GROMACS .gro file of C-alpha atoms in nm:
model
  298
    1UNK     CA    1 -28.859  -7.206  -1.236
    2UNK     CA    2 -29.138  -7.075  -1.457
    3UNK     CA    3 -29.010  -6.943  -1.787
    4UNK     CA    4 -29.102  -6.592  -1.897
    5UNK     CA    5 -29.285  -6.607  -2.230
    6UNK     CA    6 -29.171  -6.337  -2.474
    7UNK     CA    7 -29.312  -6.226  -2.807
    8UNK     CA    8 -29.087  -6.082  -3.076
    9UNK     CA    9 -29.225  -5.784  -3.271
   10UNK     CA   10 -29.049  -5.765  -3.608
   11UNK     CA   11 -28.823  -6.026  -3.765
   12UNK     CA   12 -28.530  -5.838  -3.909
   13UNK     CA   13 -28.171  -5.898  -3.797
   14UNK     CA   14 -28.249  -5.790  -3.441
   15UNK     CA   15 -28.562  -6.005  -3.427
   16UNK     CA   16 -28.369  -6.310  -3.547
   17UNK     CA   17 -28.100  -6.252  -3.283
   18UNK     CA   18 -28.365  -6.217  -3.011
   19UNK     CA   19 -28.520  -6.548  -3.113
   20UNK     CA   20 -28.178  -6.716  -3.104
   21UNK     CA   21 -28.107  -6.564  -2.761
   22UNK     CA   22 -28.436  -6.693  -2.623
   23UNK     CA   23 -28.368  -7.042  -2.755
   24UNK     CA   24 -28.030  -7.035  -2.578
   25UNK     CA   25 -28.172  -6.900  -2.251
   26UNK     CA   26 -28.303  -7.115  -1.966
   27UNK     CA   27 -28.522  -6.849  -1.807
   28UNK     CA   28 -28.732  -6.747  -2.109
   29UNK     CA   29 -28.947  -6.906  -2.378
   30UNK     CA   30 -29.065  -6.783  -2.717
   31UNK     CA   31 -29.439  -6.710  -2.722
   32UNK     CA   32 -29.432  -6.626  -3.092
   33UNK     CA   33 -29.333  -6.379  -3.361
   34UNK     CA   34 -29.540  -6.085  -3.483
   35UNK     CA   35 -29.475  -5.939  -3.829
   36UNK     CA   36 -29.674  -5.765  -4.099
   37UNK     CA   37 -29.718  -6.072  -4.315
   38UNK     CA   38 -29.710  -6.436  -4.212
   39UNK     CA   39 -29.415  -6.610  -4.375
   40UNK     CA   40 -29.229  -6.929  -4.306
   41UNK     CA   41 -28.921  -6.907  -4.082
   42UNK     CA   42 -28.623  -7.126  -4.013
   43UNK     CA   43 -28.727  -7.171  -3.651
   44UNK     CA   44 -28.959  -7.465  -3.708
   45UNK     CA   45 -29.334  -7.526  -3.720
   46UNK     CA   46 -29.372  -7.501  -3.342
   47UNK     CA   47 -29.298  -7.125  -3.346
   48UNK     CA   48 -29.620  -6.927  -3.404
   49UNK     CA   49 -29.591  -6.645  -3.659
   50UNK     CA   50 -29.886  -6.404  -3.658
   51UNK     CA   51 -29.979  -6.056  -3.778
   52UNK     CA   52 -30.115  -5.933  -3.443
   53UNK     CA   53 -30.009  -6.008  -3.088
   54UNK     CA   54 -30.367  -6.086  -2.986
   55UNK     CA   55 -30.329  -6.411  -3.181
   56UNK     CA   56 -30.061  -6.537  -2.941
   57UNK     CA   57 -30.122  -6.713  -2.610
   58UNK     CA   58 -29.964  -6.648  -2.271
   59UNK     CA   59 -29.748  -6.347  -2.354
   60UNK     CA   60 -29.567  -6.205  -2.051
   61UNK     CA   61 -29.384  -5.930  -2.242
   62UNK     CA   62 -29.285  -5.819  -2.591
   63UNK     CA   63 -28.943  -5.734  -2.735
   64UNK     CA   64 -28.980  -5.458  -2.994
   65UNK     CA   65 -28.745  -5.515  -3.289
   66UNK     CA   66 -28.862  -5.252  -3.539
   67UNK     CA   67 -28.691  -4.941  -3.687
   68UNK     CA   68 -28.660  -4.640  -3.450
   69UNK     CA   69 -28.925  -4.435  -3.631
   70UNK     CA   70 -29.181  -4.712  -3.572
   71UNK     CA   71 -29.082  -4.800  -3.213
   72UNK     CA   72 -29.304  -4.545  -3.035
   73UNK     CA   73 -29.619  -4.643  -3.225
   74UNK     CA   74 -29.560  -5.015  -3.171
   75UNK     CA   75 -29.479  -4.965  -2.801
   76UNK     CA   76 -29.791  -4.753  -2.750
   77UNK     CA   77 -30.015  -5.017  -2.911
   78UNK     CA   78 -29.872  -5.296  -2.696
   79UNK     CA   79 -29.900  -5.092  -2.377
   80UNK     CA   80 -30.261  -5.008  -2.462
   81UNK     CA   81 -30.317  -5.385  -2.462
   82UNK     CA   82 -30.147  -5.403  -2.120
   83UNK     CA   83 -29.844  -5.591  -2.248
   84UNK     CA   84 -29.510  -5.494  -2.089
   85UNK     CA   85 -29.244  -5.404  -2.344
   86UNK     CA   86 -28.869  -5.379  -2.393
   87UNK     CA   87 -28.735  -5.169  -2.680
   88UNK     CA   88 -28.395  -5.045  -2.796
   89UNK     CA   89 -28.464  -4.757  -3.035
   90UNK     CA   90 -28.144  -4.564  -3.101
   91UNK     CA   91 -28.218  -4.225  -2.947
   92UNK     CA   92 -27.977  -4.015  -2.740
   93UNK     CA   93 -27.988  -3.701  -2.529
   94UNK     CA   94 -28.305  -3.491  -2.545
   95UNK     CA   95 -28.454  -3.718  -2.814
   96UNK     CA   96 -28.421  -4.015  -2.580
   97UNK     CA   97 -28.580  -3.827  -2.289
   98UNK     CA   98 -28.878  -3.724  -2.502
   99UNK     CA   99 -28.917  -4.081  -2.631
  100UNK     CA  100 -28.903  -4.220  -2.278
  101UNK     CA  101 -29.147  -3.958  -2.146
  102UNK     CA  102 -29.413  -4.045  -2.405
  103UNK     CA  103 -29.385  -4.417  -2.335
  104UNK     CA  104 -29.392  -4.342  -1.961
  105UNK     CA  105 -29.720  -4.153  -1.999
  106UNK     CA  106 -29.891  -4.445  -2.175
  107UNK     CA  107 -29.738  -4.707  -1.944
  108UNK     CA  108 -29.863  -4.523  -1.636
  109UNK     CA  109 -30.212  -4.486  -1.785
  110UNK     CA  110 -30.236  -4.858  -1.867
  111UNK     CA  111 -30.055  -4.961  -1.544
  112UNK     CA  112 -29.782  -5.169  -1.705
  113UNK     CA  113 -29.399  -5.138  -1.706
  114UNK     CA  114 -29.179  -5.063  -2.006
  115UNK     CA  115 -28.802  -5.056  -2.052
  116UNK     CA  116 -28.658  -4.824  -2.316
  117UNK     CA  117 -28.313  -4.790  -2.468
  118UNK     CA  118 -28.217  -5.146  -2.373
  119UNK     CA  119 -27.991  -5.230  -2.666
  120UNK     CA  120 -27.623  -5.184  -2.738
  121UNK     CA  121 -27.597  -4.804  -2.741
  122UNK     CA  122 -27.808  -4.681  -2.575
  123UNK     CA  123 -27.810  -4.984  -2.348
  124UNK     CA  124 -27.512  -5.197  -2.251
  125UNK     CA  125 -27.255  -4.927  -2.329
  126UNK     CA  126 -27.462  -4.670  -2.140
  127UNK     CA  127 -27.440  -4.886  -1.826
  128UNK     CA  128 -27.064  -4.923  -1.860
  129UNK     CA  129 -27.014  -4.548  -1.903
  130UNK     CA  130 -27.240  -4.490  -1.601
  131UNK     CA  131 -27.045  -4.729  -1.377
  132UNK     CA  132 -26.717  -4.576  -1.489
  133UNK     CA  133 -26.841  -4.233  -1.384
  134UNK     CA  134 -26.950  -4.366  -1.043
  135UNK     CA  135 -26.597  -4.497  -0.985
  136UNK     CA  136 -26.430  -4.178  -1.112
  137UNK     CA  137 -26.691  -3.904  -1.051
  138UNK     CA  138 -26.467  -3.612  -1.142
  139UNK     CA  139 -26.324  -3.629  -1.491
  140UNK     CA  140 -26.439  -3.710  -1.843
  141UNK     CA  141 -26.527  -4.014  -2.054
  142UNK     CA  142 -26.426  -4.067  -2.416
  143UNK     CA  143 -26.577  -4.331  -2.643
  144UNK     CA  144 -26.425  -4.451  -2.969
  145UNK     CA  145 -26.672  -4.665  -3.163
  146UNK     CA  146 -26.609  -4.899  -3.454
  147UNK     CA  147 -26.257  -4.987  -3.553
  148UNK     CA  148 -26.170  -4.895  -3.910
  149UNK     CA  149 -26.130  -5.150  -4.187
  150UNK     CA  150 -25.806  -5.125  -4.389
  151UNK     CA  151 -25.845  -5.280  -4.733
  152UNK     CA  152 -25.479  -5.215  -4.821
  153UNK     CA  153 -25.350  -5.401  -4.514
  154UNK     CA  154 -25.611  -5.676  -4.554
  155UNK     CA  155 -25.493  -5.750  -4.908
  156UNK     CA  156 -25.130  -5.740  -4.798
  157UNK     CA  157 -25.197  -5.996  -4.525
  158UNK     CA  158 -25.377  -6.218  -4.775
  159UNK     CA  159 -25.057  -6.221  -4.979
  160UNK     CA  160 -24.871  -6.395  -4.695
  161UNK     CA  161 -24.813  -6.767  -4.754
  162UNK     CA  162 -25.061  -6.975  -4.555
  163UNK     CA  163 -25.331  -6.705  -4.535
  164UNK     CA  164 -25.658  -6.790  -4.706
  165UNK     CA  165 -25.832  -6.465  -4.621
  166UNK     CA  166 -25.756  -6.167  -4.396
  167UNK     CA  167 -25.925  -5.869  -4.235
  168UNK     CA  168 -25.715  -5.582  -4.099
  169UNK     CA  169 -25.861  -5.318  -3.870
  170UNK     CA  170 -25.704  -5.014  -3.711
  171UNK     CA  171 -25.773  -4.915  -3.352
  172UNK     CA  172 -25.687  -4.564  -3.244
  173UNK     CA  173 -25.676  -4.559  -2.863
  174UNK     CA  174 -25.750  -4.227  -2.701
  175UNK     CA  175 -25.415  -4.059  -2.656
  176UNK     CA  176 -25.232  -4.386  -2.727
  177UNK     CA  177 -25.036  -4.562  -3.001
  178UNK     CA  178 -25.227  -4.687  -3.303
  179UNK     CA  179 -25.273  -5.065  -3.301
  180UNK     CA  180 -25.348  -5.282  -3.601
  181UNK     CA  181 -25.555  -5.596  -3.554
  182UNK     CA  182 -25.512  -5.853  -3.830
  183UNK     CA  183 -25.762  -6.140  -3.835
  184UNK     CA  184 -25.655  -6.431  -4.054
  185UNK     CA  185 -25.830  -6.738  -4.189
  186UNK     CA  186 -25.555  -6.995  -4.246
  187UNK     CA  187 -25.505  -7.253  -4.517
  188UNK     CA  188 -25.550  -7.609  -4.383
  189UNK     CA  189 -25.177  -7.689  -4.353
  190UNK     CA  190 -25.058  -7.343  -4.247
  191UNK     CA  191 -24.850  -7.284  -3.933
  192UNK     CA  192 -25.021  -7.008  -3.735
  193UNK     CA  193 -24.703  -6.901  -3.553
  194UNK     CA  194 -24.505  -6.875  -3.876
  195UNK     CA  195 -24.781  -6.677  -4.048
  196UNK     CA  196 -24.796  -6.438  -3.753
  197UNK     CA  197 -24.418  -6.389  -3.770
  198UNK     CA  198 -24.429  -6.314  -4.144
  199UNK     CA  199 -24.707  -6.057  -4.103
  200UNK     CA  200 -24.540  -5.886  -3.807
  201UNK     CA  201 -24.215  -5.852  -4.005
  202UNK     CA  202 -24.375  -5.735  -4.328
  203UNK     CA  203 -24.256  -5.376  -4.401
  204UNK     CA  204 -24.616  -5.259  -4.437
  205UNK     CA  205 -24.690  -5.352  -4.075
  206UNK     CA  206 -24.367  -5.236  -3.910
  207UNK     CA  207 -24.483  -4.878  -3.850
  208UNK     CA  208 -24.757  -4.977  -3.602
  209UNK     CA  209 -24.809  -5.233  -3.328
  210UNK     CA  210 -24.965  -5.534  -3.501
  211UNK     CA  211 -25.165  -5.808  -3.329
  212UNK     CA  212 -25.254  -6.119  -3.530
  213UNK     CA  213 -25.558  -6.336  -3.449
  214UNK     CA  214 -25.637  -6.662  -3.634
  215UNK     CA  215 -26.017  -6.709  -3.674
  216UNK     CA  216 -26.228  -6.990  -3.823
  217UNK     CA  217 -26.410  -6.765  -4.072
  218UNK     CA  218 -26.340  -6.413  -4.198
  219UNK     CA  219 -26.686  -6.402  -4.358
  220UNK     CA  220 -26.847  -6.452  -4.017
  221UNK     CA  221 -26.620  -6.189  -3.864
  222UNK     CA  222 -26.709  -5.932  -4.130
  223UNK     CA  223 -27.072  -5.952  -4.017
  224UNK     CA  224 -26.975  -5.871  -3.658
  225UNK     CA  225 -26.686  -5.630  -3.706
  226UNK     CA  226 -26.772  -5.389  -3.427
  227UNK     CA  227 -26.543  -5.250  -3.165
  228UNK     CA  228 -26.547  -4.994  -2.886
  229UNK     CA  229 -26.294  -4.827  -2.661
  230UNK     CA  230 -26.433  -4.652  -2.353
  231UNK     CA  231 -26.189  -4.462  -2.133
  232UNK     CA  232 -26.269  -4.267  -1.817
  233UNK     CA  233 -26.003  -4.019  -1.708
  234UNK     CA  234 -26.024  -3.916  -1.345
  235UNK     CA  235 -25.951  -3.554  -1.263
  236UNK     CA  236 -25.587  -3.492  -1.162
  237UNK     CA  237 -25.565  -3.443  -0.788
  238UNK     CA  238 -25.885  -3.636  -0.720
  239UNK     CA  239 -25.880  -3.882  -0.430
  240UNK     CA  240 -25.864  -4.193  -0.647
  241UNK     CA  241 -25.722  -4.034  -0.964
  242UNK     CA  242 -25.856  -4.335  -1.153
  243UNK     CA  243 -25.816  -4.421  -1.518
  244UNK     CA  244 -26.061  -4.685  -1.636
  245UNK     CA  245 -26.045  -4.857  -1.973
  246UNK     CA  246 -26.271  -5.101  -2.156
  247UNK     CA  247 -26.182  -5.239  -2.498
  248UNK     CA  248 -26.427  -5.480  -2.661
  249UNK     CA  249 -26.521  -5.643  -2.990
  250UNK     CA  250 -26.871  -5.776  -3.040
  251UNK     CA  251 -27.166  -5.845  -3.264
  252UNK     CA  252 -27.363  -5.523  -3.217
  253UNK     CA  253 -27.702  -5.677  -3.303
  254UNK     CA  254 -27.635  -5.986  -3.093
  255UNK     CA  255 -27.533  -5.772  -2.796
  256UNK     CA  256 -27.850  -5.562  -2.832
  257UNK     CA  257 -28.063  -5.878  -2.835
  258UNK     CA  258 -27.892  -6.014  -2.524
  259UNK     CA  259 -27.943  -5.682  -2.346
  260UNK     CA  260 -28.313  -5.678  -2.436
  261UNK     CA  261 -28.356  -6.030  -2.304
  262UNK     CA  262 -28.174  -5.943  -1.982
  263UNK     CA  263 -28.385  -5.631  -1.937
  264UNK     CA  264 -28.708  -5.827  -1.988
  265UNK     CA  265 -28.631  -6.038  -1.682
  266UNK     CA  266 -28.655  -5.729  -1.462
  267UNK     CA  267 -29.012  -5.648  -1.572
  268UNK     CA  268 -29.193  -5.856  -1.306
  269UNK     CA  269 -29.023  -5.653  -1.031
  270UNK     CA  270 -29.121  -5.313  -1.174
  271UNK     CA  271 -29.411  -5.080  -1.106
  272UNK     CA  272 -29.596  -4.917  -1.396
  273UNK     CA  273 -29.402  -4.664  -1.601
  274UNK     CA  274 -29.105  -4.638  -1.837
  275UNK     CA  275 -28.751  -4.714  -1.724
  276UNK     CA  276 -28.406  -4.690  -1.876
  277UNK     CA  277 -28.137  -4.939  -1.775
  278UNK     CA  278 -27.989  -4.677  -1.542
  279UNK     CA  279 -28.318  -4.672  -1.349
  280UNK     CA  280 -28.295  -5.042  -1.266
  281UNK     CA  281 -28.123  -5.204  -0.967
  282UNK     CA  282 -27.864  -5.446  -1.103
  283UNK     CA  283 -28.014  -5.745  -0.921
  284UNK     CA  284 -28.344  -5.710  -1.111
  285UNK     CA  285 -28.160  -5.774  -1.438
  286UNK     CA  286 -28.071  -6.122  -1.311
  287UNK     CA  287 -28.441  -6.202  -1.266
  288UNK     CA  288 -28.497  -6.528  -1.077
  289UNK     CA  289 -28.122  -6.590  -1.067
  290UNK     CA  290 -28.046  -6.276  -0.862
  291UNK     CA  291 -27.973  -6.457  -0.535
  292UNK     CA  292 -27.727  -6.704  -0.688
  293UNK     CA  293 -27.557  -6.426  -0.884
  294UNK     CA  294 -27.524  -6.210  -0.573
  295UNK     CA  295 -27.356  -6.503  -0.397
  296UNK     CA  296 -27.121  -6.554  -0.690
  297UNK     CA  297 -27.018  -6.195  -0.759
  298UNK     CA  298 -27.026  -6.025  -0.418
   0.00000   0.00000   0.00000
C-alpha cells in the first residue's frame, strides 16, 4: 500500500498534533513541515522544515494548520500550485458557506480537490449531529460543549487522604440531573476504592451525582479537558420517536488533527472542488482500507 505523503502548513499545537498523528498512521507519511522561519523541531533531522512548500518533494496533499483568518489565503496559494488541501478553520453558518464557496472557486479553476471544515467543530461533531438527524429527522438537536471546571470542588477533593491532585468538572445534561466528574491523581500507596468512597461521602459532594476517575496525570488531563453532550430529541408522535445521546471527553486539538488526517485519505477519490465532510461518502474517509472496514462494520 503506497503511503499518502502529507505536508503540514504551520507548526502550532494543531500542526504538532497532525505530525504525531501521521507518525502513528500506517497509511500516510510526512512530506515535511512549512512554517515562516526554519527552526529546529523535536521530530528529528529526517523531517524537512522549509519556508515554502515548493522546497518539499512528493507532496500529495497539505494539511493547513494556521489561524482561521489566514486559512483562506494559505489554501488559495496551495490550490494555485495544484496541491490538494484539507483545512479546519472554525467557521459556522453563513461564514462557513462563504469560506467554502471561495475555496471551491479556486479549486475548480486549478482542477484540484479541497476539504474544508474538517476539524473538531466544524468537523467530527458536525458529522455526528448530521447522522443523528438522519436517524431522527423530525425533532431538534441540543449541544452542550465544554464541561465546567470547579476550583472549589477540586481543592476539596485534594484534601482527601490519598489524593495527590484533583480536577472536578460539572456536566449539566440537557434536561437531566447535574453530574460531577472528579478526576484524581493518587498518592503511590493510596487505595483507589477507599478514596472514591471518601469523596462520594464528603458533604460537599452529596448534593449531586459524583463519579470518580483515577488518572495517571492531572496535568496531562488539564491540557485536554474538553467535553461535549449531543442529544437529539425526536418529535413526539413520530414513527421512531427516537432519543439519541452522545457524551464524550477528548483532546480537542488531537481530535481535529485525526479528523484532518482521515479527511485527507478521501482526496484521491474526489473531483475538483471544495467539499465539507457532509459531502463525502463515508467509505472515502477510510481511503485504501474502505473494503476491509465495510466488511468489519456492515
